[in-house]
C-alpha cells in the first residue's frame, strides 16, 4: 500500500522525507520518490526498488530545499518502474502529486486531457491528477485542488505542491488514510502516524472529504468547498512499533480489521451499480472465449487453495461450467487434462509461490489460457499469466493470510458473476440480487468485527484444548477448511476440517467429552442435514460452537454457543464466516503466547518447491 509523506519547515526536507518513508516501509512498496522545492524550481527524484536506491541517488545529487513531498509506491496501475513511481508532474513541471488509492475514472480523464494536448509518460492513474491540476489552475492552488478533486472518482489520499506557491503544501483525504503532523515552525503530512513520529506527537487525523493546507507556521483544515474545519489535536502516546501496526497489537489483527476496506477496494470500479453489471475491463477474455469454455481448473496453495474451493462452487453454480480445484504441488505433476478450451485460474496472494508458478507454466505449456488472481502487481504470477484479476487488499505482512484470502473470495464472486453474465447462465434478477448483496459485505464485516470481545473469550477457552474439529457442508466445508488452517498455523493446536457428512466414516471416533467442534451452518439448503451432523457430535459430548446466519439455523438444542454472521445470500456466506474464524485463531494464538505474526516453521512467501 502506498505511503505518503510531506514536509514544510526549516530542515533539509529530503532527510525528513526519507526518514518518514522509512517509517512507512512496513506498508510494503516497490519504488519510491521525492519532489522538493529547490532553487531550480520543482525537482523530482524517483527510483524503482528499495528506498536505499533512492537514498543513494539523493546522497550523490541532493535536492536542497525545505519543503517537499515523498512517496513509496505499491504498484496498482502499471508495473513497478522508475517512470511509474511517484511523484508525478504535469508537462510543465509545475505541479507535483503523490497519491495513495485508486482513481477509478482515470482513463476517461486521461482521454480528455490527452485531447487537450497533455502528454502522459506513465501507466499510472495518478499522473492524470498532475495534468488535471495544470489544466484547471485558476491562480490559487487550494481552489484548483478542490476543483480537480471533485472530478475524481475512487479512493485517494493526496499531497500536492505547485512551483509558484512554494510556501504551502496541500493534502486531501478521500477514503484513503492521511494525517497531518503539527510542529513548531514546521508541519508534516503522513499516510500514517509513524511517518511523523520522530518530529511531533501532535496530529490532526483527516476525515474523508477533508483537506489541509500546510505552511511553515500553520495548518488550515477545510472541506472540499473551502469551509474551515476546527479540530482538536490528537496527541499520540504510543511508541513507534505500535504505531506501525496502526495501534493494533499485531499485523494480523490490523489486517483482519482492514477487510472492509479490502472488500471495497477489490470491488471498487468493478461494479456498475446503475446497470447491475460487473465490469472487469482488465480482462481481455471476449464473450466468445467465455462462451467456448469447456472447463475451469483452479490451482493454488494453502489459504489461496481454500479461496479456490469457494471459487469452484461459486463459478460452477453461476455458470454451470465444470470446475476442478487442485493443490498446485499436486496439479503440476498429475498431467492434468487441459486443452485450449480450459481456463486455468491460479490464485496467489504473493504471486511468487513456487508450486503455483510451476502449475501456471505447466498449464500454459498444455495450451490453456491462464487467469491469475493475485495481490501483487509485477509479481511473477501476474507477469506470466495471460489475464490478471488483482485483489486490492494492500500488502499483507502477517504470515497468516486474512485480508488477502477474503479479497480472493470477492475476486471469485466478481469473476463468477461476470462469466455468468457473458454466458447468460443466470437470470438478470438473480444477478442483480447477488450484486446488491455483494456490495453490502463491507459494512457487514464491520458489524462482525464488533464481536471480537466475545470471540476472544471463546478462543481463550479453546486455547487449552489439544485438538479442534471444524465441520460444514457445501460452501461451509470450504470455509471450515480455511478456519482450521488458520487456527493450526498460528495457535499450533491440532485441528481438522471435515465435510460434516463424512465424520461418521471414521473421524467420529475422536469425538469425546469436551472436544471442541466448530460447526458452520450457513447454507440453508443443507441445514437439516447439517443439524443431524451436529447432533451426532453433541451426542458424544463435544463442545459445539455453531456459526449461523442471522434469522437462519436455530441450534438451541445442539450447540453450546452460537456466533451469528449478518444475513446474506448463502453463496456469499464464506466472505463473512471467515471473520469470526480468523479472530478465533488470532485470540487462541495470543492466549497461548505464540508469535502471532511469525508462526514457527512458516514463511510469508514460499518460493521453494
Ligand atoms: O502467496 P500465496 O497466496 O501463493 O501463498 C500460498 C500459501 O503459502 C499461503 O496461503 C499460506 O497457506 C498462508 N500461510 C496461509 O495463512
Coordinates of C-alpha atoms and ligand atoms in Angstrom, one line a residue:
X1 CA 0.0 0.0 0.0
X2 CA 1.5 3.3 -1.0
X3 CA 2.9 5.7 1.6
X4 CA 2.8 9.4 1.5
X5 CA 4.9 12.0 3.4
X6 CA 5.2 15.7 3.2
X7 CA 7.3 18.3 4.9
X8 CA 7.4 22.1 5.1
X9 CA 9.7 23.8 7.7
X10 CA 13.3 24.8 8.1
X11 CA 15.1 21.5 7.9
X12 CA 16.6 19.9 4.9
X13 CA 13.4 18.3 3.5
X14 CA 14.9 15.4 1.7
X15 CA 16.2 14.0 5.0
X16 CA 12.8 14.4 6.7
X17 CA 11.0 12.8 3.7
X18 CA 13.4 9.8 3.6
X19 CA 13.1 9.3 7.3
X20 CA 9.3 9.4 7.0
X21 CA 9.3 7.0 4.1
X22 CA 11.5 4.5 6.1
X23 CA 8.8 4.5 8.8
X24 CA 6.2 3.6 6.2
X25 CA 8.3 0.7 4.8
X26 CA 6.1 -1.8 6.7
X27 CA 3.2 -1.0 4.3
X28 CA 5.1 -2.7 1.5
X29 CA 6.4 -0.9 -1.6
X30 CA 8.3 -1.4 -4.8
X31 CA 9.5 2.1 -5.6
X32 CA 10.0 5.5 -4.1
X33 CA 10.4 9.1 -4.9
X34 CA 10.5 12.7 -3.6
X35 CA 9.8 16.1 -5.0
X36 CA 11.4 19.2 -3.4
X37 CA 11.2 23.0 -4.0
X38 CA 14.8 23.8 -4.8
X39 CA 16.4 27.0 -6.1
X40 CA 15.8 25.5 -9.6
X41 CA 12.0 25.2 -9.1
X42 CA 10.4 21.8 -8.5
X43 CA 12.8 18.9 -8.7
X44 CA 11.9 15.2 -8.6
X45 CA 13.9 12.1 -8.0
X46 CA 12.4 8.6 -8.1
X47 CA 13.6 5.1 -8.4
X48 CA 12.2 1.5 -8.7
X49 CA 13.3 -0.7 -5.8
X50 CA 14.2 -0.3 -2.2
X51 CA 14.4 3.1 -0.6
X52 CA 18.2 2.6 -0.4
X53 CA 18.3 3.1 -4.2
X54 CA 16.6 6.5 -3.9
X55 CA 18.7 7.3 -0.9
X56 CA 22.0 6.7 -2.7
X57 CA 20.8 8.8 -5.7
X58 CA 19.9 11.6 -3.3
X59 CA 23.2 11.2 -1.5
X60 CA 25.2 11.8 -4.7
X61 CA 23.0 14.6 -6.0
X62 CA 20.9 16.0 -3.2
X63 CA 17.7 18.1 -3.6
X64 CA 18.3 21.1 -1.4
X65 CA 15.2 22.7 -0.1
X66 CA 12.9 23.0 3.0
X67 CA 9.6 21.8 1.6
X68 CA 8.7 18.6 -0.4
X69 CA 6.6 15.5 -0.7
X70 CA 7.6 11.9 -0.9
X71 CA 6.1 8.5 -1.7
X72 CA 6.6 4.8 -1.5
X73 CA 4.6 3.1 -4.3
X74 CA 2.9 -0.3 -4.1
X75 CA 2.1 -0.8 -7.8
X76 CA -1.5 -0.9 -8.9
X77 CA -1.8 0.8 -12.3
X78 CA 1.3 -0.1 -14.2
X79 CA 4.2 -2.2 -13.2
X80 CA 6.9 -1.1 -10.8
X81 CA 9.3 1.1 -12.7
X82 CA 11.1 4.5 -12.4
X83 CA 8.6 6.2 -14.6
X84 CA 5.5 4.8 -12.8
X85 CA 6.9 5.8 -9.4
X86 CA 5.5 9.0 -7.7
X87 CA 5.7 12.0 -7.5
X88 CA 4.1 12.7 -10.8
X89 CA 4.2 16.0 -12.6
X90 CA 2.5 17.8 -15.4
X91 CA 4.4 18.5 -18.6
X92 CA 5.5 22.0 -17.4
X93 CA 6.9 20.6 -14.1
X94 CA 4.7 23.0 -12.2
X95 CA 2.5 20.6 -10.2
X96 CA 3.8 17.6 -8.3
X97 CA 1.5 15.0 -6.8
X98 CA 1.8 11.9 -4.7
X99 CA -1.2 9.6 -4.3
X100 CA -2.4 6.6 -2.4
X101 CA -5.6 4.8 -3.6
X102 CA -7.2 4.3 -7.0
X103 CA -8.6 6.9 -9.3
X104 CA -11.3 4.9 -10.9
X105 CA -12.2 7.3 -13.7
X106 CA -8.6 8.0 -14.7
X107 CA -9.0 6.6 -18.2
X108 CA -11.8 9.0 -19.1
X109 CA -9.9 11.9 -17.6
X110 CA -6.7 10.8 -19.5
X111 CA -8.6 10.8 -22.8
X112 CA -10.0 14.2 -22.2
X113 CA -6.6 15.6 -21.1
X114 CA -4.8 13.9 -24.0
X115 CA -7.2 15.5 -26.4
X116 CA -6.2 18.9 -25.0
X117 CA -2.6 18.2 -25.6
X118 CA -1.3 16.8 -22.3
X119 CA 1.4 14.2 -22.8
X120 CA 1.4 11.2 -20.4
X121 CA 4.5 9.4 -19.6
X122 CA 3.4 6.7 -17.1
X123 CA 0.8 4.0 -17.0
X124 CA -0.5 5.2 -13.6
X125 CA -3.9 6.6 -12.6
X126 CA -2.1 9.3 -10.5
X127 CA -0.5 11.1 -13.4
X128 CA -3.9 12.3 -14.6
X129 CA -4.2 14.4 -11.5
X130 CA -1.0 16.5 -12.1
X131 CA -2.2 17.2 -15.6
X132 CA -5.7 17.9 -14.4
X133 CA -4.3 20.5 -11.9
X134 CA -2.3 22.1 -14.7
X135 CA -5.5 22.2 -16.8
X136 CA -7.7 23.7 -14.2
X137 CA -5.3 26.1 -12.5
X138 CA -7.0 29.4 -11.8
X139 CA -4.5 31.4 -9.8
X140 CA -4.9 29.5 -6.5
X141 CA -3.6 26.1 -5.7
X142 CA -6.1 25.4 -3.0
X143 CA -9.1 26.3 -5.2
X144 CA -7.6 24.3 -8.1
X145 CA -7.2 21.2 -6.0
X146 CA -10.8 21.5 -4.8
X147 CA -12.0 21.7 -8.4
X148 CA -9.8 18.8 -9.5
X149 CA -10.7 16.5 -6.7
X150 CA -14.4 16.9 -7.4
X151 CA -13.8 15.4 -10.8
X152 CA -12.2 12.3 -9.4
X153 CA -14.0 9.0 -8.6
X154 CA -12.5 6.5 -6.3
X155 CA -10.3 6.4 -3.2
X156 CA -7.4 8.7 -2.7
X157 CA -5.1 10.4 -0.3
X158 CA -3.0 13.2 -2.0
X159 CA -0.2 15.6 -1.3
X160 CA 0.3 18.3 -3.9
X161 CA 2.8 21.1 -4.5
X162 CA 2.9 23.9 -7.0
X163 CA 6.1 25.6 -8.2
X164 CA 4.7 29.1 -8.0
X165 CA 3.3 28.7 -4.5
X166 CA 6.3 27.2 -2.8
X167 CA 5.3 28.2 0.8
X168 CA 2.5 25.7 1.0
X169 CA 1.6 22.0 0.6
X170 CA -2.0 20.8 0.1
X171 CA -3.2 17.4 1.3
X172 CA -6.6 15.8 0.6
X173 CA -8.2 12.7 2.0
X174 CA -11.0 10.7 0.3
X175 CA -11.3 7.1 1.5
X176 CA -7.5 6.5 1.9
X177 CA -5.8 7.4 5.2
X178 CA -3.9 10.6 5.8
X179 CA -2.7 12.5 8.8
X180 CA -1.1 15.9 9.4
X181 CA 1.7 16.3 12.0
X182 CA 1.9 19.7 13.6
X183 CA 5.3 21.1 14.8
X184 CA 6.9 24.4 15.8
X185 CA 7.7 26.3 12.6
X186 CA 7.2 23.1 10.6
X187 CA 4.4 20.8 9.6
X188 CA 4.1 17.3 8.2
X189 CA 1.9 15.0 6.1
X190 CA 1.9 11.2 6.5
X191 CA -0.2 8.3 5.4
X192 CA 0.2 7.0 8.9
X193 CA 1.4 8.3 12.2
X194 CA 4.8 6.6 12.2
X195 CA 5.9 8.8 9.3
X196 CA 6.0 11.9 11.5
X197 CA 6.5 10.5 15.0
X198 CA 10.2 11.4 15.1
X199 CA 9.3 15.1 14.9
X200 CA 5.9 15.6 16.5
X201 CA 3.2 13.8 18.5
X202 CA 0.5 16.4 17.7
X203 CA -1.7 15.1 15.0
X204 CA -4.7 16.0 13.0
X205 CA -6.5 13.0 11.6
X206 CA -8.2 13.9 8.3
X207 CA -11.7 12.5 7.6
X208 CA -13.0 11.7 4.1
X209 CA -13.7 14.8 2.1
X210 CA -11.3 17.0 4.1
X211 CA -8.2 18.8 3.0
X212 CA -5.3 20.5 4.8
X213 CA -3.2 23.5 3.7
X214 CA 0.2 23.4 5.3
X215 CA 2.6 26.4 5.6
X216 CA 5.6 26.6 7.9
X217 CA 3.6 28.4 10.5
X218 CA 0.3 26.7 10.5
X219 CA -2.2 24.2 9.2
X220 CA -5.6 25.0 8.0
X221 CA -8.2 22.3 7.7
X222 CA -11.2 22.7 5.4
X223 CA -13.8 20.7 3.4
X224 CA -13.7 20.5 -0.3
X225 CA -15.8 23.6 -0.6
X226 CA -13.2 25.6 1.4
X227 CA -15.3 25.8 4.6
X228 CA -13.0 25.9 7.6
X229 CA -12.9 22.9 10.0
X230 CA -11.8 23.2 13.6
X231 CA -10.5 20.1 15.2
X232 CA -8.7 19.1 18.4
X233 CA -5.2 17.9 18.1
X234 CA -4.8 14.2 18.8
X235 CA -1.7 13.6 21.0
X236 CA 0.0 10.3 20.2
X237 CA 1.0 8.4 23.3
X238 CA 2.1 5.1 21.6
X239 CA 5.5 4.0 20.7
X240 CA 6.7 3.7 17.1
X241 CA 6.3 -0.1 16.8
X242 CA 2.7 0.1 18.0
X243 CA 2.1 3.0 15.6
X244 CA 3.3 1.0 12.6
X245 CA 0.6 -1.5 13.4
X246 CA -2.0 1.3 13.4
X247 CA -2.5 0.9 17.1
X248 CA -3.2 -2.9 16.8
X249 CA -1.0 -5.3 18.8
X250 CA -0.2 -7.4 15.7
X251 CA -0.2 -7.0 11.9
X252 CA -2.7 -10.0 11.7
X253 CA -5.2 -8.1 13.9
X254 CA -4.7 -5.0 11.8
X255 CA -5.2 -6.9 8.6
X256 CA -8.3 -8.6 9.9
X257 CA -9.7 -5.1 10.6
X258 CA -8.7 -3.9 7.1
X259 CA -11.1 -6.3 5.4
X260 CA -14.0 -3.9 4.9
X261 CA -11.5 -1.6 3.0
X262 CA -10.0 -4.6 1.1
X263 CA -13.5 -5.7 0.1
X264 CA -14.4 -2.1 -1.0
X265 CA -11.1 -1.7 -2.9
X266 CA -11.4 -5.0 -4.7
X267 CA -14.9 -4.2 -5.8
X268 CA -14.1 -0.6 -6.5
X269 CA -14.8 0.4 -10.1
X270 CA -15.8 -3.2 -11.0
X271 CA -19.5 -2.8 -10.3
X272 CA -21.8 -0.6 -12.3
X273 CA -24.4 0.0 -9.7
X274 CA -26.9 1.6 -12.1
X275 CA -26.7 -1.2 -14.6
X276 CA -26.3 -4.0 -12.1
X277 CA -23.3 -5.2 -14.0
X278 CA -19.8 -6.4 -13.3
X279 CA -17.1 -4.6 -15.2
X280 CA -13.8 -6.5 -15.5
X281 CA -12.2 -4.2 -18.1
X282 CA -8.8 -5.6 -17.2
X283 CA -9.7 -9.0 -18.7
X284 CA -9.1 -9.5 -22.4
X285 CA -11.3 -12.6 -22.5
X286 CA -14.0 -11.9 -25.1
X287 CA -17.6 -13.1 -24.8
X288 CA -17.0 -15.8 -27.5
X289 CA -14.0 -17.1 -25.5
X290 CA -16.1 -17.3 -22.3
X291 CA -18.9 -19.0 -24.1
X292 CA -16.5 -21.5 -25.6
X293 CA -15.0 -22.6 -22.2
X294 CA -15.5 -26.3 -21.5
X295 CA -13.9 -26.5 -18.1
X296 CA -12.1 -24.5 -15.5
X297 CA -9.2 -25.6 -13.2
X298 CA -8.4 -23.6 -10.1
X299 CA -4.9 -24.1 -8.8
X300 CA -3.3 -22.7 -5.6
X301 CA -1.6 -23.5 -2.3
X302 CA -2.7 -23.2 1.3
X303 CA -5.2 -20.5 2.0
X304 CA -5.3 -19.4 -1.6
X305 CA -6.3 -23.0 -2.4
X306 CA -9.2 -22.7 0.1
X307 CA -10.3 -19.5 -1.6
X308 CA -10.2 -21.6 -4.8
X309 CA -12.6 -24.2 -3.2
X310 CA -15.1 -21.4 -2.6
X311 CA -14.4 -20.1 -6.2
X312 CA -15.1 -23.5 -7.6
X313 CA -18.6 -23.7 -6.1
X314 CA -19.3 -20.0 -7.0
X315 CA -18.3 -20.4 -10.6
X316 CA -20.0 -23.8 -11.0
X317 CA -23.2 -22.7 -9.6
X318 CA -23.3 -19.5 -11.6
X319 CA -22.1 -20.7 -14.9
X320 CA -22.6 -24.5 -14.9
X321 CA -19.1 -24.8 -16.3
X322 CA -17.4 -27.9 -14.7
X323 CA -14.7 -26.7 -12.3
X324 CA -11.9 -28.7 -10.6
X325 CA -9.7 -27.3 -7.9
X326 CA -6.3 -28.6 -7.1
X327 CA -3.4 -28.0 -4.8
X328 CA -0.6 -26.6 -7.0
X329 CA 2.0 -29.1 -5.9
X330 CA -0.2 -32.0 -7.0
X331 CA -1.5 -30.4 -10.1
X332 CA 1.8 -29.7 -11.7
X333 CA 2.7 -33.4 -11.5
X334 CA -0.6 -35.1 -12.4
X335 CA -0.6 -34.4 -16.1
X336 CA -3.9 -32.6 -15.9
X337 CA -6.2 -32.9 -18.9
X338 CA -6.2 -29.5 -20.4
X339 CA -6.9 -28.1 -23.8
X340 CA -7.4 -24.6 -25.3
X341 CA -11.0 -24.6 -24.1
X342 CA -9.8 -24.9 -20.5
X343 CA -9.3 -21.8 -18.3
X344 CA -6.8 -22.3 -15.6
X345 CA -7.2 -19.9 -12.7
X346 CA -4.2 -19.6 -10.4
X347 CA -4.6 -17.9 -7.1
X348 CA -1.7 -16.5 -5.1
X349 CA -1.5 -13.6 -2.7
X350 CA 2.2 -13.1 -3.2
X351 CA 2.3 -14.1 -6.9
X352 CA 5.6 -15.8 -6.1
X353 CA 4.7 -19.2 -4.7
X354 CA 6.9 -21.7 -6.5
X355 CA 4.4 -24.5 -6.9
X356 CA 1.6 -22.2 -8.1
X357 CA 4.0 -20.6 -10.6
X358 CA 5.1 -24.0 -11.9
X359 CA 1.5 -25.0 -12.2
X360 CA 0.8 -21.9 -14.2
X361 CA 3.7 -22.7 -16.6
X362 CA 2.5 -26.3 -16.9
X363 CA -1.0 -25.1 -17.8
X364 CA 0.4 -22.7 -20.4
X365 CA 2.5 -25.5 -21.9
X366 CA -0.6 -27.5 -22.5
X367 CA -2.3 -24.6 -24.2
X368 CA -4.7 -23.4 -21.6
X369 CA -5.5 -19.8 -21.0
X370 CA -4.3 -18.8 -17.5
X371 CA -6.0 -16.2 -15.4
X372 CA -4.2 -15.1 -12.2
X373 CA -5.9 -13.8 -9.1
X374 CA -3.1 -12.1 -7.2
X375 CA -2.5 -9.2 -4.8
X376 CA 0.9 -8.2 -6.1
X377 CA 1.3 -6.1 -9.2
X378 CA 4.6 -7.0 -11.0
X379 CA 4.8 -10.4 -9.3
X380 CA 5.9 -13.5 -11.4
X381 CA 2.4 -14.9 -11.5
X382 CA 1.0 -11.5 -12.6
X383 CA 3.6 -11.2 -15.3
X384 CA 3.3 -14.7 -16.7
X385 CA -0.5 -15.2 -16.7
X386 CA -2.5 -14.3 -19.8
X387 CA -5.1 -12.5 -17.7
X388 CA -4.8 -10.9 -14.3
X389 CA -7.5 -10.0 -11.8
X390 CA -5.9 -8.1 -8.9
X391 CA -7.2 -8.2 -5.4
X392 CA -6.7 -4.8 -3.9
X393 CA -6.1 -6.0 -0.4
X394 CA -2.9 -3.9 0.1
X395 CA 0.3 -5.6 1.4
X396 CA -0.2 -8.4 3.8
X397 CA 2.5 -8.7 6.4
X398 CA 1.4 -11.3 8.9
X399 CA 2.3 -14.8 7.7
X400 CA -1.3 -16.0 8.3
X401 CA -3.3 -14.7 5.4
X402 CA -6.6 -13.0 6.2
X403 CA -7.5 -10.0 4.1
X404 CA -5.8 -11.4 1.0
X405 CA -7.9 -14.6 1.4
X406 CA -11.2 -12.8 1.8
X407 CA -10.3 -10.4 -1.1
X408 CA -9.7 -13.5 -3.2
X409 CA -13.3 -14.6 -2.4
X410 CA -14.5 -11.2 -3.6
X411 CA -12.5 -11.6 -6.8
X412 CA -14.2 -15.0 -7.4
X413 CA -17.6 -13.5 -6.8
X414 CA -16.9 -10.8 -9.4
X415 CA -15.4 -13.3 -11.8
X416 CA -18.3 -15.8 -11.4
X417 CA -20.9 -13.1 -11.9
X418 CA -19.0 -11.7 -15.0
X419 CA -18.7 -15.2 -16.6
X420 CA -22.4 -15.9 -15.8
X421 CA -23.5 -12.6 -17.4
X422 CA -21.4 -13.4 -20.5
X423 CA -22.9 -16.9 -20.8
X424 CA -26.4 -15.8 -19.9
X425 CA -26.4 -18.6 -17.4
X426 CA -28.2 -16.7 -14.6
X427 CA -31.4 -14.7 -14.7
X428 CA -30.9 -10.9 -14.7
X429 CA -32.9 -10.6 -11.5
X430 CA -30.8 -13.2 -9.6
X431 CA -27.6 -11.5 -10.8
X432 CA -28.9 -8.1 -9.6
X433 CA -29.8 -9.6 -6.2
X434 CA -26.3 -11.1 -5.8
X435 CA -24.6 -7.9 -6.9
X436 CA -26.7 -6.0 -4.3
X437 CA -25.8 -8.5 -1.6
X438 CA -22.1 -8.3 -2.6
X439 CA -22.0 -4.6 -2.1
X440 CA -23.4 -4.9 1.4
X441 CA -20.5 -7.2 2.5
X442 CA -18.0 -4.5 3.7
X443 CA -20.4 -3.0 6.2
X444 CA -21.5 -6.5 7.3
X445 CA -17.8 -7.2 8.0
X446 CA -17.6 -4.0 10.0
X447 CA -20.6 -5.3 12.1
X448 CA -18.9 -8.7 12.6
X449 CA -15.7 -7.1 13.8
X450 CA -17.7 -5.8 16.8
X451 CA -18.0 -9.4 18.0
X452 CA -14.2 -9.5 18.7
X453 CA -14.6 -9.4 22.5
X454 CA -17.0 -12.4 22.6
X455 CA -14.8 -14.3 20.2
X456 CA -11.8 -13.6 22.4
X457 CA -13.4 -15.3 25.4
X458 CA -14.3 -18.3 23.4
X459 CA -10.8 -18.5 21.9
X460 CA -9.3 -18.4 25.4
X461 CA -11.3 -21.4 26.3
X462 CA -10.2 -23.2 23.1
X463 CA -6.6 -22.4 23.7
X464 CA -6.3 -25.0 26.4
X465 CA -7.5 -27.8 24.1
X466 CA -5.2 -30.1 22.2
X467 CA -7.5 -30.7 19.2
X468 CA -10.3 -28.9 17.5
X469 CA -12.6 -30.0 14.6
X470 CA -14.4 -27.9 12.0
X471 CA -17.4 -29.2 10.2
X472 CA -19.6 -27.9 7.4
X473 CA -21.4 -28.8 4.2
X474 CA -21.1 -27.3 0.8
X475 CA -19.5 -23.8 0.9
X476 CA -19.4 -24.1 4.7
X477 CA -17.0 -27.1 4.2
X478 CA -14.6 -24.9 2.2
X479 CA -14.9 -22.1 4.8
X480 CA -14.2 -24.7 7.5
X481 CA -11.0 -25.8 5.8
X482 CA -9.7 -22.3 5.9
X483 CA -10.8 -21.8 9.5
X484 CA -9.0 -24.9 10.5
X485 CA -5.8 -24.0 8.7
X486 CA -5.8 -20.5 10.3
X487 CA -6.2 -22.0 13.8
X488 CA -3.5 -24.6 13.4
X489 CA -0.9 -22.4 11.7
X490 CA -0.8 -19.8 14.4
X491 CA -2.1 -21.5 17.6
X492 CA -0.3 -24.8 16.9
X493 CA -3.5 -26.6 18.2
X494 CA -4.2 -29.7 16.1
X495 CA -7.2 -29.1 14.0
X496 CA -9.0 -30.8 11.2
X497 CA -11.8 -29.8 8.9
X498 CA -14.4 -32.3 7.7
X499 CA -17.3 -32.4 5.4
X500 CA -19.9 -32.9 8.1
X501 CA -21.4 -35.9 6.4
X502 CA -18.1 -37.6 6.4
X503 CA -17.5 -37.7 10.1
X504 CA -19.3 -40.9 10.8
X505 CA -17.0 -42.7 8.3
X506 CA -14.1 -42.6 10.8
X507 CA -13.3 -39.3 12.5
X508 CA -16.3 -39.5 14.8
X509 CA -14.1 -41.9 16.8
X510 CA -12.1 -38.9 18.0
X511 CA -15.0 -37.0 19.4
X512 CA -15.3 -37.3 23.2
X513 CA -16.3 -35.2 26.1
X514 CA -15.4 -31.5 25.7
X515 CA -13.7 -31.8 22.3
X516 CA -14.4 -28.5 20.5
X517 CA -16.3 -28.8 17.3
X518 CA -16.9 -25.7 15.3
X519 CA -20.0 -26.3 13.1
X520 CA -20.7 -23.9 10.2
X521 CA -24.4 -23.9 9.4
X522 CA -24.9 -21.0 7.0
X523 CA -26.0 -23.0 3.9
X524 CA -29.8 -23.0 4.3
X525 CA -30.5 -25.7 1.7
X526 CA -28.3 -28.1 3.7
X527 CA -29.4 -27.1 7.2
X528 CA -31.5 -30.2 8.1
X529 CA -28.6 -32.5 7.2
X530 CA -26.1 -30.2 9.0
X531 CA -28.2 -30.2 12.2
X532 CA -28.2 -34.0 12.2
X533 CA -24.4 -34.0 11.9
X534 CA -24.2 -31.5 14.8
X535 CA -26.4 -33.8 16.9
X536 CA -24.1 -36.7 16.1
X537 CA -21.1 -34.9 17.8
X538 CA -23.3 -33.4 20.5
X539 CA -24.4 -37.0 21.4
X540 CA -20.7 -37.7 22.0
X541 CA -20.5 -34.7 24.4
X542 CA -18.5 -32.5 22.1
X543 CA -18.4 -28.8 22.9
X544 CA -20.2 -27.3 19.9
X545 CA -19.7 -23.8 18.6
X546 CA -22.2 -23.1 15.9
X547 CA -21.8 -20.4 13.2
X548 CA -25.1 -19.5 11.7
X549 CA -26.7 -16.7 9.7
X550 CA -28.9 -14.2 11.5
X551 CA -32.5 -15.4 11.1
X552 CA -31.2 -18.8 10.0
X553 CA -30.5 -22.1 11.8
X554 CA -31.7 -22.5 15.3
X555 CA -29.1 -24.6 17.1
X556 CA -30.6 -24.0 20.6
X557 CA -30.8 -27.7 21.3
X558 CA -27.5 -28.9 19.8
X559 CA -24.9 -26.1 20.2
X560 CA -23.2 -24.9 23.4
X561 CA -22.6 -21.5 21.9
X562 CA -23.6 -19.8 18.7
X563 CA -21.9 -16.9 16.7
X564 CA -24.1 -15.2 14.2
X565 CA -23.0 -13.6 10.9
X566 CA -25.2 -11.0 9.3
X567 CA -27.8 -12.2 6.8
X568 CA -26.5 -12.6 3.3
X569 CA -27.1 -14.9 0.3
X570 CA -25.7 -18.4 1.1
X571 CA -23.2 -18.1 -1.8
X572 CA -21.6 -15.1 -0.2
X573 CA -21.6 -16.5 3.4
X574 CA -17.8 -17.6 3.3
X575 CA -16.9 -13.9 2.9
X576 CA -18.5 -13.3 6.3
X577 CA -17.9 -16.5 8.2
X578 CA -14.1 -16.1 7.6
X579 CA -14.0 -13.2 10.0
X580 CA -15.0 -14.9 13.3
X581 CA -12.8 -17.8 12.4
X582 CA -9.8 -15.5 11.8
X583 CA -10.5 -13.8 15.1
X584 CA -10.8 -17.1 16.9
X585 CA -7.4 -18.2 15.6
X586 CA -5.8 -14.9 16.4
X587 CA -7.0 -14.9 20.0
X588 CA -6.2 -18.6 20.6
X589 CA -2.7 -17.9 19.4
X590 CA -2.4 -14.9 21.6
X591 CA -3.7 -16.8 24.6
X592 CA -1.0 -19.5 24.0
X593 CA 1.7 -16.8 24.0
X594 CA 2.7 -17.5 20.4
X595 CA 4.4 -15.2 17.9
X596 CA 1.1 -14.4 16.1
X597 CA 2.6 -12.6 13.1
X598 CA 5.5 -15.0 12.6
X599 CA 4.4 -18.6 13.4
X600 CA 7.1 -21.2 13.8
X601 CA 8.4 -23.0 10.7
X602 CA 6.4 -20.9 8.2
X603 CA 7.3 -18.1 5.7
X604 CA 5.1 -15.5 4.1
X605 CA 6.1 -16.3 0.6
X606 CA 7.0 -19.9 -0.2
X607 CA 9.4 -19.6 -3.2
X608 CA 10.7 -23.2 -2.9
X609 CA 9.1 -26.3 -4.0
Ligands
LIG1 O1 1.2 -16.2 -1.7 P1 0.3 -17.3 -1.9 O2 -1.1 -16.9 -1.8 O3 0.6 -18.1 -3.1 O4 0.6 -18.3 -0.6 C1 0.0 -19.5 -0.5 C2 0.2 -20.1 0.8 O5 1.6 -20.3 1.1 C3 -0.4 -19.3 1.9 O6 -1.8 -19.0 1.7 C4 -0.3 -20.0 3.3 O7 -1.1 -21.1 3.3 C5 -0.6 -19.0 4.4 N1 0.3 -19.1 5.5 C6 -1.9 -19.2 5.0 O8 -2.2 -18.3 6.0

